[in-house]
Amino acid sequence: MTLPAIPGHGSTLVVHDTASGERVPVSGRDGTATMYVCGITPYDATHLGHAATYVTFDLVGRALRDAGLTVRYVQNVTDVDDPLLERAARDGVDWSDLAAAEIALFREDMTALGVMPPDELVGVVESIDLIAAAVRELVDAGVTYGLPGDDTEGEDLYLDLAQADSFGSISRWTREQMDLVIRERGGDPDRPGKRDPLDPLVWRSARPGEPSWTPAGLPPGRPGWHIECTAIAADRLGLPVDIQGGGSDLVFPHHEMSAAQSEAIEEAYAAAYVHQEMVGLDGAKMSKSKGNLVLVSRLRADGIDPMAIRLLLLAHRFDAPWDYTDAALATAVERRERWLAGLSVTEGPPAEPVIAAIRAAIADNLDTPRALAAVDEWAQRAVSGGPGDPAAPGLLARALDRLLGIRL
Ligand code: 5CA
Ligand code: ZN
């Protein structure tokens, strides 16, 4: 996917970093910025929450490029994990077939939404060896311990958080906050024998009926969730990455643990942690496990233009949670029509000030509502007529494509 060229360039992106609680500039190093965004667990179709996350990081990538940086963007796919295995067992399908089908649908949805594909989409299954090497590094550093499983020959390996000095520095949560969510977010605090109930699993030894691998130096088994992302990010991009991204449900434990593991082998994990706040439905987080979903593929099948879906997402700031409503979707559909009418005039108000306003709004912590308002105003003036610049509609159309990923 190539970005249309427009005159000028954007300024340095400044974005809210969860770990420092401050807005930080993303300047990259030697002209390149690296971005690792936590990808899908492919057991169900893409919902608007996932879409919000990937559109947000798509905008980040566009802003960084517009500021003159080269972007190296990697996303993982958690293509073997408990919820995926459970769903496949429930539906009587092979887990890897289920994953392949959902990954294909995800890519189709992302393409429709104008999301530029990452440079690499890296599966866990194809990365077992490099993840296992990271597990062994932790073992060699002496920061893990083993626990015998009920029905396994080998031991499950856990990270000993007592040895992770900076644990807590990413989320800055209290122990009470951590204890409250760990169970529902993939942890196993009730497992007997753990040194700390929060200690994350780094290697799960093989159970009957579960997929497993036998990399050198480890018992047959499969990786724990957090080490997958630490290892893939390190392998593909080098640490620290400039941006570790994902939804805010990953602040704790996922990104906290990913960083703890990385620091246990003495590497800082990320310069900035950027999180898309949760998209909900009727007051609850939209999630595959709850099933309260608005699917991108469903909206598309219902005839909603994908650019209207993208405008619905862009109408909300990334750093505040929001709930889907049909009314907000209707507003986005209508906005798309108004923009289309504005861009269809033969001459319009000058595009340069609007482009400058979009660039400034996005560089200012991704203020998408402000960027959309600038275009709304231009479209309004364009349709109300009067002499203008014949080059303006075309130039603005290219800028909307380049900066916002809106192609009308
Ligand atoms: N595979 C892991 C990350 S390594 C995972 O969280 N997969 S996921 O399929 O559950 O979510 C994919 C991405 O969408 C993650 O970045 C997650 O934080 C984000 N996400 C999930 N639900 C929502 C939601 N309701 N609103 C916004 N983002 C969400
Ligand atoms: Zn991840």
Short mmCIF file of C-alpha atoms and ligand atoms in Angstrom, two decimals:
data_model
loop_
_atom_site.label_atom_id
_atom_site.label_comp_id
_atom_site.label_asym_id
_atom_site.label_seq_id
_atom_site.Cartn_x
_atom_site.Cartn_y
_atom_site.Cartn_z
CA MET A 1 0.00 0.00 0.00
CA THR A 2 1.56 3.32 -1.01
CA LEU A 3 0.75 6.66 0.51
CA PRO A 4 -0.12 9.54 -1.82
CA ALA A 5 2.42 12.36 -1.68
CA ILE A 6 1.34 15.83 -0.56
CA PRO A 7 3.38 19.00 -0.01
CA GLY A 8 5.07 19.60 3.36
CA HIS A 9 5.44 17.24 6.26
CA GLY A 10 4.05 16.63 9.72
CA SER A 11 5.77 17.49 12.99
CA THR A 12 7.03 14.98 15.55
CA LEU A 13 4.23 12.83 16.95
CA VAL A 14 3.66 13.36 20.65
CA VAL A 15 1.67 10.59 22.29
CA HIS A 16 0.50 9.52 25.76
CA ASP A 17 2.83 6.92 27.27
CA THR A 18 1.21 4.68 29.88
CA ALA A 19 4.45 3.96 31.74
CA SER A 20 5.47 7.57 32.39
CA GLY A 21 1.92 8.92 32.44
CA GLU A 22 3.17 11.68 30.18
CA ARG A 23 3.04 12.73 26.57
CA VAL A 24 6.30 11.78 24.91
CA PRO A 25 7.72 12.56 21.46
CA VAL A 26 8.33 9.62 19.13
CA SER A 27 11.55 10.49 17.34
CA GLY A 28 12.94 7.04 16.52
CA ARG A 29 16.63 6.48 16.01
CA ASP A 30 18.66 7.24 12.89
CA GLY A 31 15.52 8.07 10.97
CA THR A 32 13.67 4.85 11.84
CA ALA A 33 10.93 4.17 14.38
CA THR A 34 10.02 0.65 15.45
CA MET A 35 6.51 -0.34 16.49
CA TYR A 36 5.31 -3.64 17.93
CA VAL A 37 1.55 -4.00 18.32
CA CYS A 38 -0.10 -6.96 20.03
CA GLY A 39 -2.11 -8.80 17.41
CA ILE A 40 -5.21 -10.95 17.50
CA THR A 41 -5.88 -14.31 19.04
CA PRO A 42 -7.61 -15.73 15.97
CA TYR A 43 -10.61 -17.64 17.28
CA ASP A 44 -13.42 -15.24 16.37
CA ALA A 45 -14.04 -12.39 13.95
CA THR A 46 -12.71 -8.84 14.28
CA HIS A 47 -14.93 -6.60 16.37
CA LEU A 48 -14.95 -2.80 16.61
CA GLY A 49 -12.62 -2.88 19.64
CA HIS A 50 -9.91 -4.69 17.69
CA ALA A 51 -10.56 -2.38 14.73
CA ALA A 52 -10.15 0.69 16.97
CA THR A 53 -6.79 -0.61 18.17
CA TYR A 54 -5.43 -1.34 14.69
CA VAL A 55 -6.77 1.88 13.19
CA THR A 56 -5.12 3.83 16.02
CA PHE A 57 -1.71 2.27 15.35
CA ASP A 58 -2.26 2.68 11.62
CA LEU A 59 -2.63 6.41 12.30
CA VAL A 60 0.51 6.35 14.43
CA GLY A 61 2.40 4.77 11.52
CA ARG A 62 1.03 7.33 9.07
CA ALA A 63 1.96 10.24 11.37
CA LEU A 64 5.50 8.91 11.85
CA ARG A 65 5.97 8.50 8.09
CA ASP A 66 4.52 11.95 7.45
CA ALA A 67 7.11 13.30 9.91
CA GLY A 68 9.81 11.81 7.70
CA LEU A 69 10.60 8.61 9.60
CA THR A 70 10.90 5.11 8.22
CA VAL A 71 8.56 2.85 10.17
CA ARG A 72 9.24 -0.78 10.96
CA TYR A 73 6.00 -2.30 12.16
CA VAL A 74 5.54 -5.83 13.49
CA GLN A 75 2.37 -7.44 14.78
CA ASN A 76 2.09 -10.91 16.27
CA VAL A 77 -0.71 -13.44 15.95
CA THR A 78 -1.38 -15.57 19.02
CA ASP A 79 -2.11 -18.60 16.88
CA VAL A 80 -1.90 -21.14 19.71
CA ASP A 81 -3.50 -20.29 23.07
CA ASP A 82 -6.06 -21.62 25.55
CA PRO A 83 -9.12 -19.73 24.24
CA LEU A 84 -8.31 -20.75 20.66
CA LEU A 85 -7.90 -24.41 21.65
CA GLU A 86 -11.12 -24.30 23.69
CA ARG A 87 -13.13 -22.75 20.85
CA ALA A 88 -11.77 -25.29 18.35
CA ALA A 89 -12.66 -28.17 20.71
CA ARG A 90 -16.15 -26.74 21.29
CA ASP A 91 -16.79 -26.44 17.54
CA GLY A 92 -15.12 -29.74 16.65
CA VAL A 93 -12.62 -28.14 14.26
CA ASP A 94 -8.85 -28.32 14.07
CA TRP A 95 -7.32 -25.42 16.04
CA SER A 96 -4.88 -24.50 13.28
CA ASP A 97 -7.67 -24.46 10.66
CA LEU A 98 -9.72 -22.19 12.91
CA ALA A 99 -6.74 -19.85 13.33
CA ALA A 100 -6.02 -19.76 9.58
CA ALA A 101 -9.65 -18.93 8.74
CA GLU A 102 -9.87 -16.15 11.34
CA ILE A 103 -6.52 -14.64 10.29
CA ALA A 104 -7.77 -14.50 6.69
CA LEU A 105 -10.96 -12.74 7.77
CA PHE A 106 -8.97 -10.32 9.95
CA ARG A 107 -6.75 -9.36 7.03
CA GLU A 108 -9.78 -8.83 4.82
CA ASP A 109 -11.42 -6.59 7.43
CA MET A 110 -8.22 -4.59 7.90
CA THR A 111 -7.80 -4.08 4.16
CA ALA A 112 -11.39 -2.87 3.90
CA LEU A 113 -10.76 -0.39 6.72
CA GLY A 114 -7.69 1.02 4.95
CA VAL A 115 -5.28 -0.27 7.60
CA MET A 116 -1.78 -0.57 6.14
CA PRO A 117 -0.50 -4.06 6.77
CA PRO A 118 2.43 -4.35 9.18
CA ASP A 119 5.79 -5.23 7.63
CA GLU A 120 5.45 -8.60 9.29
CA LEU A 121 2.60 -10.52 10.88
CA VAL A 122 4.40 -13.08 12.98
CA GLY A 123 2.68 -16.19 14.30
CA VAL A 124 3.62 -17.89 17.55
CA VAL A 125 3.65 -21.34 15.96
CA GLU A 126 6.30 -20.29 13.40
CA SER A 127 8.30 -18.67 16.24
CA ILE A 128 8.51 -21.51 18.76
CA ASP A 129 12.29 -21.83 18.46
CA LEU A 130 13.05 -18.18 19.03
CA ILE A 131 10.54 -17.99 21.90
CA ALA A 132 12.07 -21.11 23.44
CA ALA A 133 15.50 -19.46 23.18
CA ALA A 134 14.14 -16.49 25.16
CA VAL A 135 12.71 -18.88 27.78
CA ARG A 136 16.12 -20.51 28.11
CA GLU A 137 17.73 -17.10 28.57
CA LEU A 138 15.42 -16.53 31.52
CA VAL A 139 16.27 -19.96 32.91
CA ASP A 140 19.98 -19.27 32.51
CA ALA A 141 19.58 -15.90 34.23
CA GLY A 142 18.16 -17.81 37.21
CA VAL A 143 14.87 -15.91 37.28
CA THR A 144 12.53 -18.85 36.70
CA TYR A 145 11.36 -21.82 38.76
CA GLY A 146 9.62 -25.05 37.85
CA LEU A 147 6.41 -26.57 39.13
CA PRO A 148 5.33 -30.14 38.41
CA GLY A 149 2.06 -30.39 36.46
CA ASP A 150 -0.68 -32.93 37.36
CA ASP A 151 -0.54 -34.86 34.16
CA THR A 152 2.83 -33.91 32.74
CA GLU A 153 6.30 -35.37 32.82
CA GLY A 154 8.17 -32.07 32.60
CA GLU A 155 7.74 -28.98 34.72
CA ASP A 156 5.88 -25.77 34.00
CA LEU A 157 8.22 -22.80 34.20
CA TYR A 158 7.33 -19.53 35.92
CA LEU A 159 9.03 -16.15 36.09
CA ASP A 160 10.04 -15.27 39.65
CA LEU A 161 8.71 -11.71 39.93
CA ALA A 162 10.55 -11.20 43.20
CA GLN A 163 13.67 -10.93 41.05
CA ALA A 164 12.14 -8.43 38.63
CA ASP A 165 13.10 -5.10 40.17
CA SER A 166 11.08 -2.85 37.94
CA PHE A 167 7.88 -4.95 38.12
CA GLY A 168 4.93 -2.57 38.34
CA SER A 169 6.62 0.28 36.52
CA ILE A 170 4.59 -0.02 33.30
CA SER A 171 1.05 -0.05 34.69
CA ARG A 172 1.98 1.67 37.98
CA TRP A 173 -0.94 -0.28 39.44
CA THR A 174 -1.34 -1.16 43.10
CA ARG A 175 -1.09 -4.77 44.21
CA GLU A 176 -4.86 -4.72 44.84
CA GLN A 177 -5.57 -3.65 41.27
CA MET A 178 -3.32 -6.42 39.97
CA ASP A 179 -4.89 -9.12 42.15
CA LEU A 180 -8.34 -8.09 41.00
CA VAL A 181 -7.81 -8.77 37.28
CA ILE A 182 -5.09 -11.41 37.09
CA ARG A 183 -7.50 -14.36 37.04
CA GLU A 184 -9.63 -13.08 34.15
CA ARG A 185 -6.60 -11.94 32.13
CA GLY A 186 -4.86 -15.23 31.61
CA GLY A 187 -3.11 -15.59 34.99
CA ASP A 188 -3.30 -18.58 37.32
CA PRO A 189 -3.02 -17.12 40.84
CA ASP A 190 -4.56 -20.21 42.47
CA ARG A 191 -1.96 -22.67 41.23
CA PRO A 192 -0.46 -24.35 44.32
CA GLY A 193 3.27 -23.94 44.83
CA LYS A 194 3.68 -20.58 43.11
CA ARG A 195 6.05 -18.22 44.89
CA ASP A 196 3.86 -15.25 44.05
CA PRO A 197 0.32 -15.76 42.70
CA LEU A 198 1.10 -13.18 40.00
CA ASP A 199 4.17 -15.01 38.65
CA PRO A 200 3.55 -15.56 34.93
CA LEU A 201 3.91 -18.86 33.12
CA VAL A 202 6.78 -18.80 30.63
CA TRP A 203 6.67 -22.43 29.47
CA ARG A 204 3.78 -24.88 29.81
CA SER A 205 4.86 -28.49 29.61
CA ALA A 206 2.81 -30.72 27.32
CA ARG A 207 -0.65 -31.95 28.40
CA PRO A 208 -2.37 -34.88 26.68
CA GLY A 209 -4.40 -33.66 23.70
CA GLU A 210 -2.70 -30.24 23.56
CA PRO A 211 -0.30 -29.15 20.82
CA SER A 212 3.31 -29.18 21.96
CA TRP A 213 6.82 -28.71 20.66
CA THR A 214 10.19 -30.00 21.86
CA PRO A 215 12.82 -27.31 21.43
CA ALA A 216 16.33 -28.08 22.67
CA GLY A 217 16.82 -27.58 26.39
CA LEU A 218 13.14 -27.49 27.38
CA PRO A 219 10.58 -30.17 28.17
CA PRO A 220 7.93 -30.81 25.48
CA GLY A 221 5.40 -27.98 25.73
CA ARG A 222 4.39 -24.55 24.51
CA PRO A 223 5.22 -20.96 25.46
CA GLY A 224 3.42 -18.77 27.97
CA TRP A 225 1.65 -15.77 26.50
CA HIS A 226 3.81 -12.83 27.61
CA ILE A 227 7.19 -14.27 26.60
CA GLU A 228 5.88 -14.72 23.06
CA CYS A 229 5.59 -10.98 22.54
CA THR A 230 8.86 -10.16 24.32
CA ALA A 231 10.71 -12.67 22.14
CA ILE A 232 9.10 -11.77 18.80
CA ALA A 233 9.57 -8.02 19.38
CA ALA A 234 13.23 -8.56 20.31
CA ASP A 235 13.88 -10.87 17.37
CA ARG A 236 12.23 -8.79 14.68
CA LEU A 237 12.80 -5.22 15.84
CA GLY A 238 15.47 -5.25 18.54
CA LEU A 239 14.87 -3.83 22.00
CA PRO A 240 13.82 -1.38 23.14
CA VAL A 241 11.11 -0.86 20.54
CA ASP A 242 10.04 2.76 20.13
CA ILE A 243 6.37 1.91 20.63
CA GLN A 244 4.73 -1.11 22.24
CA GLY A 245 1.06 -0.86 21.35
CA GLY A 246 -2.21 -2.61 22.06
CA GLY A 247 -5.53 -2.18 23.81
CA SER A 248 -5.64 -0.98 27.42
CA ASP A 249 -6.68 -4.47 28.55
CA LEU A 250 -3.03 -5.40 27.90
CA VAL A 251 -1.47 -2.81 30.23
CA PHE A 252 -1.59 -5.36 33.03
CA PRO A 253 -0.55 -8.11 33.08
CA HIS A 254 0.58 -8.48 29.46
CA HIS A 255 2.83 -5.49 28.90
CA GLU A 256 3.91 -5.39 32.54
CA MET A 257 5.10 -9.00 32.26
CA SER A 258 6.60 -8.56 28.79
CA ALA A 259 8.71 -5.71 30.19
CA ALA A 260 9.58 -7.63 33.38
CA GLN A 261 10.88 -10.55 31.32
CA SER A 262 12.85 -8.33 29.04
CA GLU A 263 14.42 -6.51 31.97
CA ALA A 264 15.20 -9.82 33.68
CA ILE A 265 17.64 -10.38 30.84
CA GLU A 266 18.74 -6.78 31.12
CA GLU A 267 17.10 -5.20 28.19
CA ALA A 268 14.67 -2.30 28.40
CA TYR A 269 11.51 -3.33 26.54
CA ALA A 270 9.95 -0.22 25.04
CA ALA A 271 10.52 3.53 24.95
CA ALA A 272 6.77 4.23 24.97
CA TYR A 273 3.67 2.17 25.79
CA VAL A 274 0.63 3.32 23.89
CA HIS A 275 -2.82 1.94 24.61
CA GLN A 276 -6.15 2.22 22.86
CA GLU A 277 -8.86 2.49 25.49
CA MET A 278 -11.63 -0.07 25.47
CA VAL A 279 -14.54 0.06 23.06
CA GLY A 280 -17.67 -1.28 24.70
CA LEU A 281 -21.27 -2.15 24.03
CA ASP A 282 -24.03 -1.26 26.50
CA GLY A 283 -21.54 -0.45 29.24
CA ALA A 284 -19.38 -3.59 29.00
CA LYS A 285 -16.04 -4.11 27.24
CA MET A 286 -16.59 -5.66 23.85
CA SER A 287 -14.94 -9.08 24.03
CA LYS A 288 -14.90 -12.40 22.28
CA SER A 289 -15.26 -14.18 25.60
CA LYS A 290 -18.40 -12.19 26.54
CA GLY A 291 -19.80 -12.33 23.03
CA ASN A 292 -21.16 -8.74 23.08
CA LEU A 293 -19.73 -7.93 19.71
CA VAL A 294 -20.23 -5.59 16.82
CA LEU A 295 -18.27 -7.29 14.06
CA VAL A 296 -16.60 -5.37 11.26
CA SER A 297 -17.56 -8.15 8.84
CA ARG A 298 -21.21 -7.95 10.00
CA LEU A 299 -21.39 -4.20 9.39
CA ARG A 300 -19.77 -4.67 5.99
CA ALA A 301 -22.25 -7.44 5.12
CA ASP A 302 -25.04 -5.06 6.15
CA GLY A 303 -23.84 -2.68 3.46
CA ILE A 304 -22.08 -0.12 5.67
CA ASP A 305 -19.24 1.47 3.70
CA PRO A 306 -15.94 0.54 5.41
CA MET A 307 -14.87 4.19 5.32
CA ALA A 308 -17.92 5.05 7.41
CA ILE A 309 -16.75 2.42 9.91
CA ARG A 310 -13.31 4.02 9.92
CA LEU A 311 -14.88 7.45 10.44
CA LEU A 312 -16.88 6.04 13.36
CA LEU A 313 -13.62 4.92 14.97
CA LEU A 314 -11.81 8.19 14.22
CA ALA A 315 -14.65 10.19 15.77
CA HIS A 316 -13.44 8.94 19.18
CA ARG A 317 -10.17 9.78 20.90
CA PHE A 318 -7.95 6.73 21.38
CA ASP A 319 -7.24 7.54 25.02
CA ALA A 320 -10.82 7.55 26.28
CA PRO A 321 -13.16 4.54 26.40
CA TRP A 322 -16.38 4.69 24.40
CA ASP A 323 -19.47 2.61 23.73
CA TYR A 324 -20.73 1.71 20.28
CA THR A 325 -24.18 3.04 19.39
CA ASP A 326 -26.20 2.82 16.17
CA ALA A 327 -26.59 6.61 16.37
CA ALA A 328 -22.82 7.13 16.27
CA LEU A 329 -22.61 4.85 13.26
CA ALA A 330 -25.39 6.80 11.53
CA THR A 331 -23.46 10.03 12.19
CA ALA A 332 -20.35 8.50 10.60
CA VAL A 333 -22.32 7.36 7.54
CA GLU A 334 -23.69 10.87 7.17
CA ARG A 335 -20.24 12.44 7.65
CA ARG A 336 -18.86 10.30 4.85
CA GLU A 337 -21.62 11.55 2.56
CA ARG A 338 -20.95 15.18 3.50
CA TRP A 339 -17.23 14.79 2.83
CA LEU A 340 -17.93 13.08 -0.47
CA ALA A 341 -20.20 15.95 -1.51
CA GLY A 342 -17.49 18.46 -0.52
CA LEU A 343 -14.77 16.64 -2.41
CA SER A 344 -16.98 16.40 -5.51
CA VAL A 345 -17.10 20.17 -6.18
CA THR A 346 -15.09 21.50 -9.10
CA GLU A 347 -13.41 24.17 -6.99
CA GLY A 348 -13.21 24.50 -3.23
CA PRO A 349 -11.65 26.50 -0.39
CA PRO A 350 -7.86 26.12 -0.17
CA ALA A 351 -6.78 22.72 1.13
CA GLU A 352 -3.48 23.77 2.75
CA PRO A 353 -4.94 25.18 6.00
CA VAL A 354 -7.07 22.03 6.49
CA ILE A 355 -4.08 19.79 5.86
CA ALA A 356 -2.07 21.79 8.39
CA ALA A 357 -4.92 21.46 10.89
CA ILE A 358 -5.15 17.68 10.40
CA ARG A 359 -1.39 17.29 10.80
CA ALA A 360 -1.33 19.42 13.95
CA ALA A 361 -4.27 17.57 15.51
CA ILE A 362 -2.84 14.09 14.85
CA ALA A 363 0.67 15.02 16.03
CA ASP A 364 -0.97 16.30 19.23
CA ASN A 365 -1.63 12.90 20.84
CA LEU A 366 -3.85 11.69 17.97
CA ASP A 367 -6.65 14.21 18.38
CA THR A 368 -8.80 12.62 15.69
CA PRO A 369 -12.06 14.43 16.58
CA ARG A 370 -10.26 17.75 16.00
CA ALA A 371 -8.89 16.51 12.67
CA LEU A 372 -12.38 15.44 11.54
CA ALA A 373 -13.87 18.78 12.61
CA ALA A 374 -11.40 20.62 10.35
CA VAL A 375 -12.52 18.52 7.37
CA ASP A 376 -16.21 18.95 8.30
CA GLU A 377 -15.77 22.70 8.17
CA TRP A 378 -13.99 22.59 4.80
CA ALA A 379 -16.69 20.32 3.31
CA GLN A 380 -19.40 22.64 4.56
CA ARG A 381 -17.75 25.64 2.89
CA ALA A 382 -17.07 23.69 -0.29
CA VAL A 383 -20.72 22.77 -0.85
CA SER A 384 -21.95 26.27 -0.07
CA GLY A 385 -20.27 27.38 -3.31
CA GLY A 386 -18.38 30.52 -4.22
CA PRO A 387 -15.15 30.81 -6.14
CA GLY A 388 -12.33 28.56 -5.02
CA ASP A 389 -9.28 26.59 -5.99
CA PRO A 390 -9.84 23.83 -8.58
CA ALA A 391 -6.86 21.90 -7.17
CA ALA A 392 -8.21 21.93 -3.59
CA PRO A 393 -10.62 18.96 -3.64
CA GLY A 394 -8.05 16.65 -5.22
CA LEU A 395 -5.29 17.76 -2.87
CA LEU A 396 -7.47 17.32 0.19
CA ALA A 397 -8.60 13.88 -1.01
CA ARG A 398 -4.96 12.81 -1.21
CA ALA A 399 -4.25 14.25 2.23
CA LEU A 400 -7.22 12.40 3.76
CA ASP A 401 -5.90 9.19 2.25
CA ARG A 402 -2.33 9.79 3.43
CA LEU A 403 -2.96 11.15 6.91
CA LEU A 404 -6.26 9.60 8.01
CA GLY A 405 -6.49 6.52 5.78
CA ILE A 406 -9.82 7.79 4.48
CA ARG A 407 -10.28 7.02 0.80
CA LEU A 408 -13.64 8.15 -0.56
N1 5CA B 1 -3.28 -11.87 21.13
C1 5CA B 1 -3.42 -11.00 22.25
C2 5CA B 1 -2.33 -9.95 22.29
S1 5CA B 1 -0.71 -10.63 22.24
C3 5CA B 1 -4.79 -10.36 22.29
O1 5CA B 1 -5.05 -9.57 23.20
N2 5CA B 1 -5.63 -10.70 21.31
S2 5CA B 1 -7.13 -10.16 21.18
O2 5CA B 1 -7.64 -10.77 19.97
O3 5CA B 1 -7.85 -10.42 22.37
O4 5CA B 1 -7.07 -8.64 20.99
C4 5CA B 1 -6.43 -8.08 19.86
C5 5CA B 1 -6.11 -6.60 20.11
O5 5CA B 1 -7.31 -5.85 20.27
C6 5CA B 1 -5.30 -6.37 21.40
O6 5CA B 1 -4.36 -5.33 21.18
C7 5CA B 1 -6.36 -5.95 22.39
O7 5CA B 1 -5.82 -5.15 23.42
C8 5CA B 1 -7.33 -5.16 21.52
N3 5CA B 1 -8.71 -5.18 22.03
C9 5CA B 1 -9.43 -6.26 22.42
N4 5CA B 1 -10.67 -5.89 22.83
C10 5CA B 1 -10.74 -4.55 22.68
C11 5CA B 1 -11.76 -3.57 22.92
N5 5CA B 1 -12.96 -3.90 23.38
N6 5CA B 1 -11.47 -2.27 22.64
C12 5CA B 1 -10.26 -1.91 22.15
N7 5CA B 1 -9.27 -2.78 21.91
C13 5CA B 1 -9.49 -4.08 22.16
ZN ZN B 2 1.11 -9.31 22.95
#
